[in-house]
Amino acid sequence: MSEAAYQRLWDSSHLILEELLDQEPLLGEAVSESERQPFQYRLSSLYLHYLGLLRRFDTLYDQMVQPQKRRLLRRLLDSVACRVLELKDDLVRADLCETHCLDQVLQDLKLTPADLEVPIPRYFELERSSILKEREHMLVELLSRLKPEISEGSFPILSRTEAIILLQKAERARQGRLRATFMREIRKEEERDRKIREEGRFKFSQDEAAVTIQKVWKGYLQRKRTQQDRRTEMEFIGMLPSASPVEPMGARSQASLGADVRRLRQTEKEEEFQLAVVKAHDHLREVEGPDMKEKMKEQIRQWFIECHALTGRFPDYPDESLGGSSLIFADKTPEQVRMELEVQVQENKKKEQEKSKEKEKEEEEKQKKKGEKTKKGEADTMLRALPSKSVPAINAGHKEYTNLWKNRFDSLFPSQSFDSETLKIEERKDVEQEIRIQVDDLMRQELKNLRLAVDREETRPVKPPKKKAGKKPGKKKKEKDLTPDRPMDSLFEELVVLGLLKKSETVPLKDYIGDCLYLGSALNLANKLPMPSLADIRQNMALYGILRLGSPDIHSMAPLIRSILLVGPSGMGKKMLVKAVCTETGANLFDLSPENLQGKYPGKTGVQMLVHVVFKVARYLQPSVIWIGNAEKTFYKRVPKEEEEMDPKRIKKDLTKALRLLSPGDRVMLIGTTDRPQVAEMKGLCRTYERILLLPRPDYASRYVLWRHMIEAQGAQGTQHLDISALAKVSDGYTAGCILQAIQAVLTERRLLQLSKRPLLTSEFLGPLAKLDPVYREEEESLKDWYFKTPLGKKRMKLLKDQDAAEEAKLAKEKKKKK
């Protein structure tokens, strides 16, 4: 795509954004319980539109070259991503469920299931590539020091004669196998010749022989042509995968090459822009700086004189925390500035007096309103979107685009360099701010001298305004630093040596294969509870984990989520999702699984030190993922006897305390995985993990996609003899891990070499699949029952019961009317 095409995409994106911003005020209105479905529909359509905008802005930020446009695009991209997360949070509160049936909304908006996929901004990986390489190099160095100790005794040392004997045995065995194959071929030929001699050879004339050869050859060619035509037709309608090899320099490779070239141009233009910024800043400070300084001084002196003429005394100089002399330059008269300062002082005194009264009132009101909040407040909060932090930022970005870039033409920037006029305007503000601080220091001293000379009065320092003394959100306790004298490098090395900080495998999120649920709305109408699909789980991990950890700006604005619990049978890819979060965000992986903690940091003080060191290093090297495998063991109702030595519950208290200290901007996330949550204490588990995602066994659509993708990933292609639909039906109840094991058992290296002569058959996979244990109905039902006992699950079940009761009441009324 050319720069003009990206400019058109940007213009069309802002037209969509303008329409969405007009719809935003409607979400803040309270909606009654009877209008729940229209409210959910409105939220869902906005969510899908913002997802599309996120995809567009990501493409634009990745490919646009002009540095000033890219800065605005980055702010818009982060703000839109934050808005997507806010709408997801509103959808969860409206649906009382972590997954949503958006098939009807997709159909109405004429979108495809691909539009549901959450785009992961490319700059997460590209802008942190150098830091990630350095960190990986450090990890490799530390692990290489440990490897010799582990691997010294793993290989037996052979003497020279023993090694020669071993090689001779292997070579003789190879020669024997070759000789046996050669003799087998000779015997077959001898058998063939013997049969021909016994039966007698039929003699053809020259013409008969030619006709026979032609007949056989033409029949072969026609069958091959018909088979090829049939395959082409099936590929065209999408019933068979394309077998044509992809050219090395096809359209996709050329497009990716063009994208890489544009990224190189971005770095060049960014360097030019940074040099221009420094030059413009220095030029403005040298040329316009002295005039600015004198003008500011004159204005402040004039303000002194006017205030003295009005009040008979010189004013108090505004404190730096209030903005300093910027208050004077805000187009206000001296009286207004003086009145504002006096009002602030009076307000501070009143607030201090009212503090004690408010505390007493709050305690009384809390006790009175507890019952009212639980009964009346819940419905209102569920059906009203929370105030957004990102919409003002999106509005500001949209206005900046409208004022600066909307009516600009590409002819103004033929080489995609910066706009010097816009740069000067921005730098002039920075220079004014620098000079204002210097002028404030000088004028404070001048004001002090004036007071001594004219009024013979010593200046009293102005107290900076105190923070609003309203409801205190709760004082954030500062964590004691248990390792103040130790450098971060030594703590990092200690965690690597003990195996608590691990190198994560590279697993992109797109490798978590699964299709979406196409009949969710139909199931809802039939009063059947739809279970989440694998695509829903993938999207939730992108929203809850990757988008939040990938950018500090998104994390600080988005609703705070500190922890996620993945619940599902083994083989569903829970660990894979943890690795995918680390891969997509470049996060460090800390392993606090009970099995991994055994024998490390013993004692009560040891546990405190363990949690403190892990969270301290995690904050320093953010983004970070703290993974707890078998998370149910940390919250056991009753510890089994065989696990008493392990003491799996020892980090329970310190873990919850450390989690509470995480605030917006701390890109640290706890992710737990479990397949037996029933044995854990429900209260403690739900208090620690804020989001609980249930991973049920895959449905038919996901199994079909899994079979097809995994077979192709192993190097085989689907043929007419391989019925993937039958395999998807037969494998009902099996997890993705079981399907992968069955495919790996069949598609060995030897079998892959035989594919050209012996194509794959459906029956080959049945034997290995039958040897594996499926997820039985009882196991899945027990997981579902446990999930519906969680706080969100209870609310969901209550909502469904209320809806059923309302429908029954309506039917009863209709029957009475008919009678």
PDB file of N, CA and C in Angstrom, residues 513-515 534 570-573 696-714 722-747 762 764-775:
ATOM      1  N   ILE A 513      -5.333 -23.045  18.640  1.00  0.00           N
ATOM      2  CA  ILE A 513      -6.318 -23.200  17.567  1.00  0.00           C
ATOM      3  C   ILE A 513      -7.694 -23.500  18.151  1.00  0.00           C
ATOM      4  N   GLY A 514      -8.714 -22.908  17.547  1.00  0.00           N
ATOM      5  CA  GLY A 514     -10.088 -23.195  17.958  1.00  0.00           C
ATOM      6  C   GLY A 514     -11.048 -22.277  17.244  1.00  0.00           C
ATOM      7  N   ASP A 515     -12.228 -22.791  16.944  1.00  0.00           N
ATOM      8  CA  ASP A 515     -13.236 -22.006  16.233  1.00  0.00           C
ATOM      9  C   ASP A 515     -14.228 -21.422  17.237  1.00  0.00           C
ATOM     10  N   LEU A 534     -13.089 -22.479  22.225  1.00  0.00           N
ATOM     11  CA  LEU A 534     -11.646 -22.224  22.329  1.00  0.00           C
ATOM     12  C   LEU A 534     -11.294 -20.830  21.810  1.00  0.00           C
ATOM     13  N   SER A 570      -6.915 -31.562  31.957  1.00  0.00           N
ATOM     14  CA  SER A 570      -5.546 -31.578  31.417  1.00  0.00           C
ATOM     15  C   SER A 570      -5.595 -31.841  29.913  1.00  0.00           C
ATOM     16  N   GLY A 571      -4.695 -31.175  29.202  1.00  0.00           N
ATOM     17  CA  GLY A 571      -4.668 -31.311  27.748  1.00  0.00           C
ATOM     18  C   GLY A 571      -5.400 -30.205  27.012  1.00  0.00           C
ATOM     19  N   MET A 572      -5.934 -29.221  27.738  1.00  0.00           N
ATOM     20  CA  MET A 572      -6.695 -28.145  27.110  1.00  0.00           C
ATOM     21  C   MET A 572      -5.817 -26.942  26.734  1.00  0.00           C
ATOM     22  N   GLY A 573      -4.528 -26.969  27.065  1.00  0.00           N
ATOM     23  CA  GLY A 573      -3.625 -25.898  26.649  1.00  0.00           C
ATOM     24  C   GLY A 573      -3.519 -24.756  27.633  1.00  0.00           C
ATOM     25  N   PRO A 696     -13.814 -25.662  28.751  1.00  0.00           N
ATOM     26  CA  PRO A 696     -14.464 -26.964  28.550  1.00  0.00           C
ATOM     27  C   PRO A 696     -13.829 -27.696  27.369  1.00  0.00           C
ATOM     28  N   ARG A 697     -14.188 -28.960  27.200  1.00  0.00           N
ATOM     29  CA  ARG A 697     -13.628 -29.727  26.076  1.00  0.00           C
ATOM     30  C   ARG A 697     -14.108 -29.124  24.753  1.00  0.00           C
ATOM     31  N   PRO A 698     -13.317 -29.256  23.678  1.00  0.00           N
ATOM     32  CA  PRO A 698     -13.652 -28.564  22.423  1.00  0.00           C
ATOM     33  C   PRO A 698     -14.919 -29.115  21.772  1.00  0.00           C
ATOM     34  N   ASP A 699     -15.666 -28.206  21.120  1.00  0.00           N
ATOM     35  CA  ASP A 699     -16.865 -28.618  20.391  1.00  0.00           C
ATOM     36  C   ASP A 699     -16.484 -29.107  18.997  1.00  0.00           C
ATOM     37  N   TYR A 700     -17.508 -29.468  18.190  1.00  0.00           N
ATOM     38  CA  TYR A 700     -17.239 -30.061  16.869  1.00  0.00           C
ATOM     39  C   TYR A 700     -16.436 -29.116  15.976  1.00  0.00           C
ATOM     40  N   ALA A 701     -16.838 -27.828  15.926  1.00  0.00           N
ATOM     41  CA  ALA A 701     -16.151 -26.873  15.043  1.00  0.00           C
ATOM     42  C   ALA A 701     -14.671 -26.749  15.414  1.00  0.00           C
ATOM     43  N   SER A 702     -14.385 -26.677  16.712  1.00  0.00           N
ATOM     44  CA  SER A 702     -12.986 -26.556  17.147  1.00  0.00           C
ATOM     45  C   SER A 702     -12.208 -27.838  16.880  1.00  0.00           C
ATOM     46  N   ARG A 703     -12.855 -28.997  17.080  1.00  0.00           N
ATOM     47  CA  ARG A 703     -12.154 -30.269  16.806  1.00  0.00           C
ATOM     48  C   ARG A 703     -11.815 -30.398  15.321  1.00  0.00           C
ATOM     49  N   TYR A 704     -12.730 -29.960  14.462  1.00  0.00           N
ATOM     50  CA  TYR A 704     -12.477 -30.031  13.016  1.00  0.00           C
ATOM     51  C   TYR A 704     -11.262 -29.173  12.654  1.00  0.00           C
ATOM     52  N   VAL A 705     -11.222 -27.960  13.170  1.00  0.00           N
ATOM     53  CA  VAL A 705     -10.098 -27.063  12.883  1.00  0.00           C
ATOM     54  C   VAL A 705      -8.802 -27.624  13.476  1.00  0.00           C
ATOM     55  N   LEU A 706      -8.886 -28.221  14.673  1.00  0.00           N
ATOM     56  CA  LEU A 706      -7.693 -28.788  15.317  1.00  0.00           C
ATOM     57  C   LEU A 706      -7.107 -29.939  14.490  1.00  0.00           C
ATOM     58  N   TRP A 707      -7.958 -30.877  14.064  1.00  0.00           N
ATOM     59  CA  TRP A 707      -7.479 -32.009  13.270  1.00  0.00           C
ATOM     60  C   TRP A 707      -6.798 -31.523  11.990  1.00  0.00           C
ATOM     61  N   ARG A 708      -7.469 -30.628  11.276  1.00  0.00           N
ATOM     62  CA  ARG A 708      -6.927 -30.160   9.995  1.00  0.00           C
ATOM     63  C   ARG A 708      -5.610 -29.412  10.190  1.00  0.00           C
ATOM     64  N   HIS A 709      -5.565 -28.507  11.162  1.00  0.00           N
ATOM     65  CA  HIS A 709      -4.357 -27.697  11.369  1.00  0.00           C
ATOM     66  C   HIS A 709      -3.189 -28.561  11.856  1.00  0.00           C
ATOM     67  N   MET A 710      -3.444 -29.463  12.804  1.00  0.00           N
ATOM     68  CA  MET A 710      -2.353 -30.256  13.374  1.00  0.00           C
ATOM     69  C   MET A 710      -1.790 -31.249  12.370  1.00  0.00           C
ATOM     70  N   ILE A 711      -2.643 -31.817  11.512  1.00  0.00           N
ATOM     71  CA  ILE A 711      -2.146 -32.737  10.479  1.00  0.00           C
ATOM     72  C   ILE A 711      -1.269 -31.985   9.493  1.00  0.00           C
ATOM     73  N   GLU A 712      -1.707 -30.777   9.103  1.00  0.00           N
ATOM     74  CA  GLU A 712      -0.895 -29.970   8.178  1.00  0.00           C
ATOM     75  C   GLU A 712       0.404 -29.513   8.846  1.00  0.00           C
ATOM     76  N   ALA A 713       0.367 -29.236  10.146  1.00  0.00           N
ATOM     77  CA  ALA A 713       1.571 -28.790  10.859  1.00  0.00           C
ATOM     78  C   ALA A 713       2.623 -29.885  10.938  1.00  0.00           C
ATOM     79  N   GLN A 714       2.182 -31.147  10.927  1.00  0.00           N
ATOM     80  CA  GLN A 714       3.130 -32.273  10.967  1.00  0.00           C
ATOM     81  C   GLN A 714       3.743 -32.567   9.605  1.00  0.00           C
ATOM     82  N   LEU A 722      -8.937 -39.089   3.489  1.00  0.00           N
ATOM     83  CA  LEU A 722      -8.913 -38.660   4.894  1.00  0.00           C
ATOM     84  C   LEU A 722     -10.150 -37.816   5.183  1.00  0.00           C
ATOM     85  N   ASP A 723     -11.062 -38.355   5.961  1.00  0.00           N
ATOM     86  CA  ASP A 723     -12.311 -37.674   6.302  1.00  0.00           C
ATOM     87  C   ASP A 723     -12.135 -36.980   7.658  1.00  0.00           C
ATOM     88  N   ILE A 724     -11.819 -35.687   7.612  1.00  0.00           N
ATOM     89  CA  ILE A 724     -11.568 -34.940   8.852  1.00  0.00           C
ATOM     90  C   ILE A 724     -12.863 -34.758   9.630  1.00  0.00           C
ATOM     91  N   SER A 725     -13.977 -34.639   8.927  1.00  0.00           N
ATOM     92  CA  SER A 725     -15.268 -34.492   9.608  1.00  0.00           C
ATOM     93  C   SER A 725     -15.581 -35.718  10.460  1.00  0.00           C
ATOM     94  N   ALA A 726     -15.271 -36.903   9.925  1.00  0.00           N
ATOM     95  CA  ALA A 726     -15.492 -38.137  10.695  1.00  0.00           C
ATOM     96  C   ALA A 726     -14.583 -38.176  11.923  1.00  0.00           C
ATOM     97  N   LEU A 727     -13.326 -37.749  11.756  1.00  0.00           N
ATOM     98  CA  LEU A 727     -12.406 -37.716  12.895  1.00  0.00           C
ATOM     99  C   LEU A 727     -12.898 -36.749  13.975  1.00  0.00           C
ATOM    100  N   ALA A 728     -13.456 -35.596  13.548  1.00  0.00           N
ATOM    101  CA  ALA A 728     -13.972 -34.616  14.506  1.00  0.00           C
ATOM    102  C   ALA A 728     -15.153 -35.191  15.285  1.00  0.00           C
ATOM    103  N   LYS A 729     -15.997 -35.996  14.632  1.00  0.00           N
ATOM    104  CA  LYS A 729     -17.143 -36.601  15.320  1.00  0.00           C
ATOM    105  C   LYS A 729     -16.692 -37.702  16.266  1.00  0.00           C
ATOM    106  N   VAL A 730     -15.749 -38.513  15.814  1.00  0.00           N
ATOM    107  CA  VAL A 730     -15.272 -39.647  16.624  1.00  0.00           C
ATOM    108  C   VAL A 730     -14.540 -39.160  17.870  1.00  0.00           C
ATOM    109  N   SER A 731     -13.846 -38.014  17.745  1.00  0.00           N
ATOM    110  CA  SER A 731     -13.014 -37.526  18.860  1.00  0.00           C
ATOM    111  C   SER A 731     -13.793 -36.666  19.845  1.00  0.00           C
ATOM    112  N   ASP A 732     -15.111 -36.758  19.859  1.00  0.00           N
ATOM    113  CA  ASP A 732     -15.914 -36.007  20.829  1.00  0.00           C
ATOM    114  C   ASP A 732     -15.541 -36.445  22.248  1.00  0.00           C
ATOM    115  N   GLY A 733     -15.196 -35.473  23.088  1.00  0.00           N
ATOM    116  CA  GLY A 733     -14.784 -35.772  24.461  1.00  0.00           C
ATOM    117  C   GLY A 733     -13.286 -35.738  24.653  1.00  0.00           C
ATOM    118  N   TYR A 734     -12.515 -35.766  23.565  1.00  0.00           N
ATOM    119  CA  TYR A 734     -11.056 -35.726  23.671  1.00  0.00           C
ATOM    120  C   TYR A 734     -10.572 -34.276  23.636  1.00  0.00           C
ATOM    121  N   THR A 735      -9.527 -33.993  24.376  1.00  0.00           N
ATOM    122  CA  THR A 735      -8.966 -32.641  24.417  1.00  0.00           C
ATOM    123  C   THR A 735      -8.011 -32.424  23.244  1.00  0.00           C
ATOM    124  N   ALA A 736      -7.578 -31.182  23.090  1.00  0.00           N
ATOM    125  CA  ALA A 736      -6.631 -30.851  22.021  1.00  0.00           C
ATOM    126  C   ALA A 736      -5.314 -31.594  22.215  1.00  0.00           C
ATOM    127  N   GLY A 737      -4.904 -31.802  23.464  1.00  0.00           N
ATOM    128  CA  GLY A 737      -3.678 -32.548  23.739  1.00  0.00           C
ATOM    129  C   GLY A 737      -3.772 -34.000  23.296  1.00  0.00           C
ATOM    130  N   CYS A 738      -4.929 -34.627  23.507  1.00  0.00           N
ATOM    131  CA  CYS A 738      -5.130 -36.019  23.063  1.00  0.00           C
ATOM    132  C   CYS A 738      -5.071 -36.112  21.545  1.00  0.00           C
ATOM    133  N   ILE A 739      -5.701 -35.167  20.856  1.00  0.00           N
ATOM    134  CA  ILE A 739      -5.694 -35.167  19.392  1.00  0.00           C
ATOM    135  C   ILE A 739      -4.263 -35.026  18.874  1.00  0.00           C
ATOM    136  N   LEU A 740      -3.469 -34.159  19.499  1.00  0.00           N
ATOM    137  CA  LEU A 740      -2.082 -33.969  19.085  1.00  0.00           C
ATOM    138  C   LEU A 740      -1.265 -35.240  19.308  1.00  0.00           C
ATOM    139  N   GLN A 741      -1.481 -35.914  20.440  1.00  0.00           N
ATOM    140  CA  GLN A 741      -0.744 -37.163  20.709  1.00  0.00           C
ATOM    141  C   GLN A 741      -1.078 -38.231  19.675  1.00  0.00           C
ATOM    142  N   ALA A 742      -2.347 -38.350  19.309  1.00  0.00           N
ATOM    143  CA  ALA A 742      -2.754 -39.344  18.305  1.00  0.00           C
ATOM    144  C   ALA A 742      -2.114 -39.040  16.957  1.00  0.00           C
ATOM    145  N   ILE A 743      -2.081 -37.770  16.560  1.00  0.00           N
ATOM    146  CA  ILE A 743      -1.492 -37.392  15.263  1.00  0.00           C
ATOM    147  C   ILE A 743       0.012 -37.662  15.266  1.00  0.00           C
ATOM    148  N   GLN A 744       0.691 -37.332  16.372  1.00  0.00           N
ATOM    149  CA  GLN A 744       2.143 -37.570  16.446  1.00  0.00           C
ATOM    150  C   GLN A 744       2.467 -39.054  16.444  1.00  0.00           C
ATOM    151  N   ALA A 745       1.579 -39.882  17.037  1.00  0.00           N
ATOM    152  CA  ALA A 745       1.808 -41.331  17.038  1.00  0.00           C
ATOM    153  C   ALA A 745       1.698 -41.910  15.628  1.00  0.00           C
ATOM    154  N   VAL A 746       0.845 -41.342  14.791  1.00  0.00           N
ATOM    155  CA  VAL A 746       0.637 -41.863  13.426  1.00  0.00           C
ATOM    156  C   VAL A 746       1.666 -41.280  12.466  1.00  0.00           C
ATOM    157  N   LEU A 747       1.843 -39.969  12.483  1.00  0.00           N
ATOM    158  CA  LEU A 747       2.698 -39.301  11.497  1.00  0.00           C
ATOM    159  C   LEU A 747       4.150 -39.275  11.971  1.00  0.00           C
ATOM    160  N   THR A 762      -8.332 -42.428   7.269  1.00  0.00           N
ATOM    161  CA  THR A 762      -8.994 -42.031   8.518  1.00  0.00           C
ATOM    162  C   THR A 762      -8.798 -43.081   9.600  1.00  0.00           C
ATOM    163  N   GLU A 764      -6.353 -44.911  10.353  1.00  0.00           N
ATOM    164  CA  GLU A 764      -5.037 -44.975  10.995  1.00  0.00           C
ATOM    165  C   GLU A 764      -5.023 -44.250  12.342  1.00  0.00           C
ATOM    166  N   PHE A 765      -5.870 -43.216  12.507  1.00  0.00           N
ATOM    167  CA  PHE A 765      -5.863 -42.411  13.732  1.00  0.00           C
ATOM    168  C   PHE A 765      -6.731 -43.008  14.829  1.00  0.00           C
ATOM    169  N   LEU A 766      -7.580 -43.975  14.488  1.00  0.00           N
ATOM    170  CA  LEU A 766      -8.539 -44.482  15.472  1.00  0.00           C
ATOM    171  C   LEU A 766      -7.854 -45.287  16.571  1.00  0.00           C
ATOM    172  N   GLY A 767      -6.859 -46.101  16.205  1.00  0.00           N
ATOM    173  CA  GLY A 767      -6.171 -46.932  17.198  1.00  0.00           C
ATOM    174  C   GLY A 767      -5.451 -46.105  18.252  1.00  0.00           C
ATOM    175  N   PRO A 768      -4.536 -45.188  17.844  1.00  0.00           N
ATOM    176  CA  PRO A 768      -3.852 -44.354  18.847  1.00  0.00           C
ATOM    177  C   PRO A 768      -4.824 -43.508  19.677  1.00  0.00           C
ATOM    178  N   LEU A 769      -5.935 -43.041  19.059  1.00  0.00           N
ATOM    179  CA  LEU A 769      -6.895 -42.213  19.785  1.00  0.00           C
ATOM    180  C   LEU A 769      -7.622 -43.039  20.850  1.00  0.00           C
ATOM    181  N   ALA A 770      -7.927 -44.303  20.525  1.00  0.00           N
ATOM    182  CA  ALA A 770      -8.659 -45.161  21.462  1.00  0.00           C
ATOM    183  C   ALA A 770      -7.831 -45.503  22.701  1.00  0.00           C
ATOM    184  N   LYS A 771      -6.496 -45.436  22.587  1.00  0.00           N
ATOM    185  CA  LYS A 771      -5.633 -45.752  23.731  1.00  0.00           C
ATOM    186  C   LYS A 771      -5.595 -44.618  24.768  1.00  0.00           C
ATOM    187  N   LEU A 772      -6.065 -43.415  24.382  1.00  0.00           N
ATOM    188  CA  LEU A 772      -6.022 -42.254  25.284  1.00  0.00           C
ATOM    189  C   LEU A 772      -7.331 -42.120  26.036  1.00  0.00           C
ATOM    190  N   ASP A 773      -7.264 -41.503  27.211  1.00  0.00           N
ATOM    191  CA  ASP A 773      -8.461 -41.319  28.042  1.00  0.00           C
ATOM    192  C   ASP A 773      -9.147 -40.011  27.687  1.00  0.00           C
ATOM    193  N   PRO A 774     -10.439 -40.043  27.353  1.00  0.00           N
ATOM    194  CA  PRO A 774     -11.167 -38.801  27.071  1.00  0.00           C
ATOM    195  C   PRO A 774     -11.595 -38.101  28.363  1.00  0.00           C
ATOM    196  N   VAL A 775     -12.184 -36.918  28.214  1.00  0.00           N
ATOM    197  CA  VAL A 775     -12.787 -36.217  29.344  1.00  0.00           C
ATOM    198  C   VAL A 775     -14.230 -36.714  29.448  1.00  0.00           C
TER     199      VAL A 775
END
